[in-house]
Amino acid sequence: MKTHGAFTPRQREVLAVALKLLVEGGDKALTTAGLARAANCSKESLYKWFGDRDGLLAGVVAYQASKVRIADDLAAQGADAFRGQLETFAEDLLTVLAGETSLALNRLAISHAGRDGAPLGRLLLERGRLPIGQRARALLEFGHRHRYLAFDDVEAAYQALYGLIVGDLHGRLLLGDRLSDEETDFPARAREAVGQFYRLFGAGA
């Protein structure tokens, strides 16, 4: 499975085109022939990189999820860098979830839920939400090992962090609600969410 940072620049270009096709035309618009034309690449390259159509859909979802960044190495950077990484994660998560691409993918998956041969919802869970959660849990465990955070259950800590960051924002946007200017200040919202998280799980809390 492709993970964060695993795509080459050319693959990212192709996946960006695939996302555009998927959002604008639905899942039926995403074919290897159509993508090869739109992205100016060969079908052979697509099969080599992604395999079948489900592999291409998985690549699209993984590419979108990879936009939620988590640093590879925080060991030598200290407490302030760790807190900054949590804020970066929070801001990225808000930006991705509130983006038109993510909303379109989720609405499309919801509209196809329960249909045979409609894998997008499963892929959004397996290749989107799951790896984001895995990377975030690893980050929280790092903070726990270095005594920046104090908790007994990393899953409970992650669910609390996710809830503080996202709240009802994603659900409202999926239903067509419009956010206020204050609500779309994602850097400020991220700092506030992480501050609340530290009040619950900070080592000095």
Short mmCIF file of C-alpha atoms in Angstrom, two decimals, residues 59-68:
data_model
loop_
_atom_site.label_atom_id
_atom_site.label_comp_id
_atom_site.label_asym_id
_atom_site.label_seq_id
_atom_site.Cartn_x
_atom_site.Cartn_y
_atom_site.Cartn_z
CA GLY A 59 -4.12 5.27 -4.94
CA VAL A 60 -6.44 8.27 -5.29
CA VAL A 61 -7.65 7.93 -1.70
CA ALA A 62 -4.13 7.31 -0.34
CA TYR A 63 -2.87 10.38 -2.21
CA GLN A 64 -5.60 12.51 -0.66
CA ALA A 65 -4.84 11.10 2.81
CA SER A 66 -1.11 11.79 2.36
CA LYS A 67 -1.89 15.51 2.48
CA VAL A 68 -2.31 15.14 6.24
#
